[in-house]
Amino acid sequence: IDFVVGSGGSEIDDYILDIYQENHTLSPELIKEIMNHYKDMDCNFTICHEGILYAPKDDDYIRDMAEGDGIEYRVVDFDTFLTRPYRKLMIICDPSYMPQIVERSKSFKNKDYKASALVTTSFLYEYMDPHVSKSNGLKEALALHDISISQCMAFGDEDNDIDMLEEAGIGVVMENGSIHAKDAADYVTKDKDSNGIGVFIEKFI
């Protein structure tokens, strides 16, 4: 691995150049405003920082997410925690409740911020800076090495991979991927449980 682009494209960790960047973050004030917009709803919030999930309350949502990702979670006072910008805010809810979260998102307004939010899994709704996308993050990382995204191959499975799949020279989607992701890809490979990425690389590269 030469570099990692994480957090939807807002985080770059380049091991060759020894560069770490957090780009296009959300301010503490904005994060609080977003959380307040959903305060009466059946959901929780989390911010991933340095490999730990931080949440304002302890419930099944944060416990299940931490267990599923195999990482630690901590319940903290967000008024104290939110003293610096973070890459993104995640809303966690039951999958059956997600349509209500999405509907509520339509009424969020901030004159200084054009909301960029989307469903990334059946139980996660994420807020990021509008400039954050996987393709933009990849372009910023590649630019450090004078490489174009058109020279790259990208693998994905969800709707938040679509821009990357479309802009990469070759976009490949897992068989278990979303319908829209498959529409954006050049190829469909086997699913994640059948070593889809490995199968594709072995066959074509």
Tab-separated table of C-alpha atoms in Angstrom:
chain	number	residue	atom	x	y	z
A	1	ILE	CA	0.000	0.000	0.000
A	2	ASP	CA	1.449	3.349	-1.078
A	3	PHE	CA	-1.301	5.592	0.246
A	4	VAL	CA	-4.766	5.406	1.749
A	5	VAL	CA	-7.683	7.705	0.957
A	6	GLY	CA	-10.222	7.421	3.766
A	7	SER	CA	-13.300	8.997	5.291
A	8	GLY	CA	-15.094	9.260	1.973
A	9	GLY	CA	-12.184	11.134	0.405
A	10	SER	CA	-11.371	13.738	3.071
A	11	GLU	CA	-8.381	11.907	4.557
A	12	ILE	CA	-5.084	11.162	2.789
A	13	ASP	CA	-2.254	9.160	4.348
A	14	ASP	CA	0.666	8.884	1.928
A	15	TYR	CA	3.327	6.424	3.125
A	16	ILE	CA	5.739	7.181	0.270
A	17	LEU	CA	5.879	10.943	0.865
A	18	ASP	CA	5.122	10.699	4.603
A	19	ILE	CA	2.207	13.113	4.257
A	20	TYR	CA	-1.026	13.070	6.256
A	21	GLN	CA	-3.879	15.431	5.355
A	22	GLU	CA	-7.411	16.051	6.545
A	23	ASN	CA	-9.207	18.050	3.861
A	24	HIS	CA	-12.634	19.736	3.780
A	25	THR	CA	-13.629	19.161	7.414
A	26	LEU	CA	-16.834	20.114	9.253
A	27	SER	CA	-16.657	22.792	11.943
A	28	PRO	CA	-17.726	21.987	15.532
A	29	GLU	CA	-20.524	24.551	15.256
A	30	LEU	CA	-21.913	22.943	12.122
A	31	ILE	CA	-21.765	19.442	13.619
A	32	LYS	CA	-23.758	20.643	16.642
A	33	GLU	CA	-26.305	22.291	14.351
A	34	ILE	CA	-26.777	19.084	12.346
A	35	MET	CA	-27.171	16.993	15.493
A	36	ASN	CA	-29.739	19.435	16.869
A	37	HIS	CA	-31.767	19.031	13.667
A	38	TYR	CA	-32.296	15.328	14.516
A	39	LYS	CA	-32.466	15.599	18.321
A	40	ASP	CA	-36.061	14.331	18.595
A	41	MET	CA	-35.470	11.288	16.370
A	42	ASP	CA	-34.677	7.649	17.173
A	43	CYS	CA	-31.014	7.716	16.211
A	44	ASN	CA	-27.521	8.189	17.533
A	45	PHE	CA	-24.472	10.037	16.194
A	46	THR	CA	-20.853	9.080	15.859
A	47	ILE	CA	-17.550	10.553	14.756
A	48	CYS	CA	-14.628	8.280	13.979
A	49	HIS	CA	-11.338	9.764	15.174
A	50	GLU	CA	-7.993	7.964	15.343
A	51	GLY	CA	-9.647	4.572	14.971
A	52	ILE	CA	-12.235	5.064	17.725
A	53	LEU	CA	-15.957	5.749	17.377
A	54	TYR	CA	-17.117	8.598	19.614
A	55	ALA	CA	-20.833	8.940	20.421
A	56	PRO	CA	-22.890	11.234	22.663
A	57	LYS	CA	-24.917	8.346	24.143
A	58	ASP	CA	-24.694	4.606	24.682
A	59	ASP	CA	-27.294	2.512	22.840
A	60	ASP	CA	-27.687	-0.546	20.612
A	61	TYR	CA	-26.895	1.503	17.500
A	62	ILE	CA	-23.368	2.490	18.505
A	63	ARG	CA	-22.690	-0.875	20.155
A	64	ASP	CA	-23.745	-2.798	17.032
A	65	MET	CA	-21.712	-0.555	14.749
A	66	ALA	CA	-18.583	-0.851	16.893
A	67	GLU	CA	-18.970	-4.622	17.105
A	68	GLY	CA	-19.608	-4.933	13.362
A	69	ASP	CA	-16.535	-2.828	12.522
A	70	GLY	CA	-14.451	-4.499	15.206
A	71	ILE	CA	-13.367	-1.191	16.742
A	72	GLU	CA	-13.649	0.531	20.111
A	73	TYR	CA	-16.343	3.070	20.916
A	74	ARG	CA	-16.472	5.708	23.630
A	75	VAL	CA	-19.402	7.712	24.966
A	76	VAL	CA	-18.352	11.309	25.578
A	77	ASP	CA	-19.830	14.736	26.215
A	78	PHE	CA	-19.970	16.185	22.693
A	79	ASP	CA	-19.962	19.769	24.012
A	80	THR	CA	-16.475	19.016	25.317
A	81	PHE	CA	-15.480	16.705	22.461
A	82	LEU	CA	-16.360	19.133	19.674
A	83	THR	CA	-13.459	21.543	20.074
A	84	ARG	CA	-11.938	20.956	16.614
A	85	PRO	CA	-13.167	20.185	13.082
A	86	TYR	CA	-13.831	16.575	12.068
A	87	ARG	CA	-14.045	14.862	8.696
A	88	LYS	CA	-17.640	13.718	8.944
A	89	LEU	CA	-20.624	13.128	11.192
A	90	MET	CA	-22.492	9.818	10.952
A	91	ILE	CA	-26.093	9.262	11.976
A	92	ILE	CA	-26.827	5.677	13.065
A	93	CYS	CA	-30.346	4.244	13.062
A	94	ASP	CA	-32.344	1.102	12.444
A	95	PRO	CA	-32.507	0.406	8.684
A	96	SER	CA	-36.314	0.548	8.803
A	97	TYR	CA	-36.056	4.096	10.201
A	98	MET	CA	-33.712	5.382	7.495
A	99	PRO	CA	-36.476	6.822	5.249
A	100	GLN	CA	-37.464	9.148	8.112
A	101	ILE	CA	-33.849	10.278	8.563
A	102	VAL	CA	-33.595	10.990	4.844
A	103	GLU	CA	-36.879	12.910	4.876
A	104	ARG	CA	-35.741	15.032	7.843
A	105	SER	CA	-32.475	15.810	6.038
A	106	LYS	CA	-34.422	17.668	3.342
A	107	SER	CA	-35.324	20.420	5.806
A	108	PHE	CA	-31.776	21.076	7.053
A	109	LYS	CA	-30.719	24.607	6.135
A	110	ASN	CA	-27.569	26.587	6.793
A	111	LYS	CA	-26.792	29.741	4.818
A	112	ASP	CA	-23.036	29.128	4.974
A	113	TYR	CA	-23.073	25.424	4.205
A	114	LYS	CA	-24.454	23.452	1.303
A	115	ALA	CA	-25.197	20.100	2.944
A	116	SER	CA	-23.591	17.047	1.430
A	117	ALA	CA	-25.231	14.002	2.961
A	118	LEU	CA	-26.082	10.519	1.807
A	119	VAL	CA	-26.975	7.021	2.887
A	120	THR	CA	-23.789	4.926	2.922
A	121	THR	CA	-25.134	1.705	4.430
A	122	SER	CA	-28.602	0.547	5.456
A	123	PHE	CA	-28.052	2.042	8.945
A	124	LEU	CA	-25.693	4.999	8.289
A	125	TYR	CA	-26.439	8.513	7.036
A	126	GLU	CA	-23.324	10.666	6.674
A	127	TYR	CA	-22.727	14.417	6.569
A	128	MET	CA	-19.571	15.729	4.907
A	129	ASP	CA	-18.289	18.899	3.321
A	130	PRO	CA	-19.717	19.225	-0.223
A	131	HIS	CA	-16.189	18.989	-1.687
A	132	VAL	CA	-15.687	15.530	-0.212
A	133	SER	CA	-16.056	12.576	-2.528
A	134	LYS	CA	-14.055	9.445	-3.160
A	135	SER	CA	-13.086	10.652	-6.617
A	136	ASN	CA	-11.901	14.050	-5.345
A	137	GLY	CA	-9.926	12.440	-2.532
A	138	LEU	CA	-8.338	10.025	-4.972
A	139	LYS	CA	-7.490	12.854	-7.378
A	140	GLU	CA	-5.845	14.860	-4.579
A	141	ALA	CA	-3.774	11.853	-3.488
A	142	LEU	CA	-2.796	10.950	-7.058
A	143	ALA	CA	-1.812	14.542	-7.841
A	144	LEU	CA	0.987	14.202	-5.286
A	145	HIS	CA	2.470	11.593	-7.656
A	146	ASP	CA	1.510	13.196	-10.991
A	147	ILE	CA	-0.955	10.412	-11.778
A	148	SER	CA	-4.370	10.959	-13.359
A	149	ILE	CA	-7.511	9.220	-12.110
A	150	SER	CA	-8.042	8.063	-15.704
A	151	GLN	CA	-4.978	5.839	-15.226
A	152	CYS	CA	-6.599	4.073	-12.267
A	153	MET	CA	-8.852	1.101	-11.678
A	154	ALA	CA	-11.435	1.478	-8.900
A	155	PHE	CA	-13.506	-1.133	-7.059
A	156	GLY	CA	-16.739	-0.358	-5.206
A	157	ASP	CA	-20.144	-1.615	-4.187
A	158	GLU	CA	-22.341	1.227	-2.876
A	159	ASP	CA	-23.883	4.459	-4.161
A	160	ASN	CA	-21.145	6.520	-2.490
A	161	ASP	CA	-18.655	4.836	-4.849
A	162	ILE	CA	-20.431	5.973	-8.033
A	163	ASP	CA	-18.408	9.132	-8.738
A	164	MET	CA	-15.147	7.208	-8.282
A	165	LEU	CA	-16.325	4.351	-10.503
A	166	GLU	CA	-17.365	6.797	-13.233
A	167	GLU	CA	-14.157	8.857	-13.182
A	168	ALA	CA	-11.649	6.029	-12.904
A	169	GLY	CA	-10.232	4.652	-16.127
A	170	ILE	CA	-11.897	1.344	-15.250
A	171	GLY	CA	-14.664	0.998	-12.648
A	172	VAL	CA	-15.472	-2.429	-11.216
A	173	VAL	CA	-18.413	-3.270	-8.947
A	174	MET	CA	-18.889	-6.276	-6.712
A	175	GLU	CA	-21.761	-8.607	-7.578
A	176	ASN	CA	-23.413	-7.697	-4.250
A	177	GLY	CA	-23.232	-3.977	-5.128
A	178	SER	CA	-26.114	-1.544	-5.511
A	179	ILE	CA	-28.015	-1.216	-8.784
A	180	HIS	CA	-26.798	2.363	-9.329
A	181	ALA	CA	-23.175	1.400	-8.674
A	182	LYS	CA	-23.453	-1.394	-11.232
A	183	ASP	CA	-24.891	1.053	-13.774
A	184	ALA	CA	-21.851	3.311	-13.278
A	185	ALA	CA	-19.258	0.544	-13.649
A	186	ASP	CA	-17.451	-0.900	-16.634
A	187	TYR	CA	-17.385	-4.409	-15.160
A	188	VAL	CA	-19.121	-6.459	-12.469
A	189	THR	CA	-16.997	-8.989	-10.608
A	190	LYS	CA	-17.860	-11.662	-8.022
A	191	ASP	CA	-19.249	-10.654	-4.637
A	192	LYS	CA	-17.246	-9.752	-1.541
A	193	ASP	CA	-17.561	-13.265	-0.096
A	194	SER	CA	-16.122	-14.794	-3.277
A	195	ASN	CA	-12.917	-12.728	-3.442
A	196	GLY	CA	-14.351	-10.563	-6.215
A	197	ILE	CA	-11.454	-8.086	-6.294
A	198	GLY	CA	-8.828	-10.836	-6.316
A	199	VAL	CA	-10.660	-12.766	-9.032
A	200	PHE	CA	-10.832	-9.685	-11.263
A	201	ILE	CA	-7.168	-8.734	-10.765
A	202	GLU	CA	-6.020	-12.296	-11.439
A	203	LYS	CA	-8.119	-12.572	-14.589
A	204	PHE	CA	-7.399	-9.184	-16.171
A	205	ILE	CA	-4.114	-7.978	-14.692
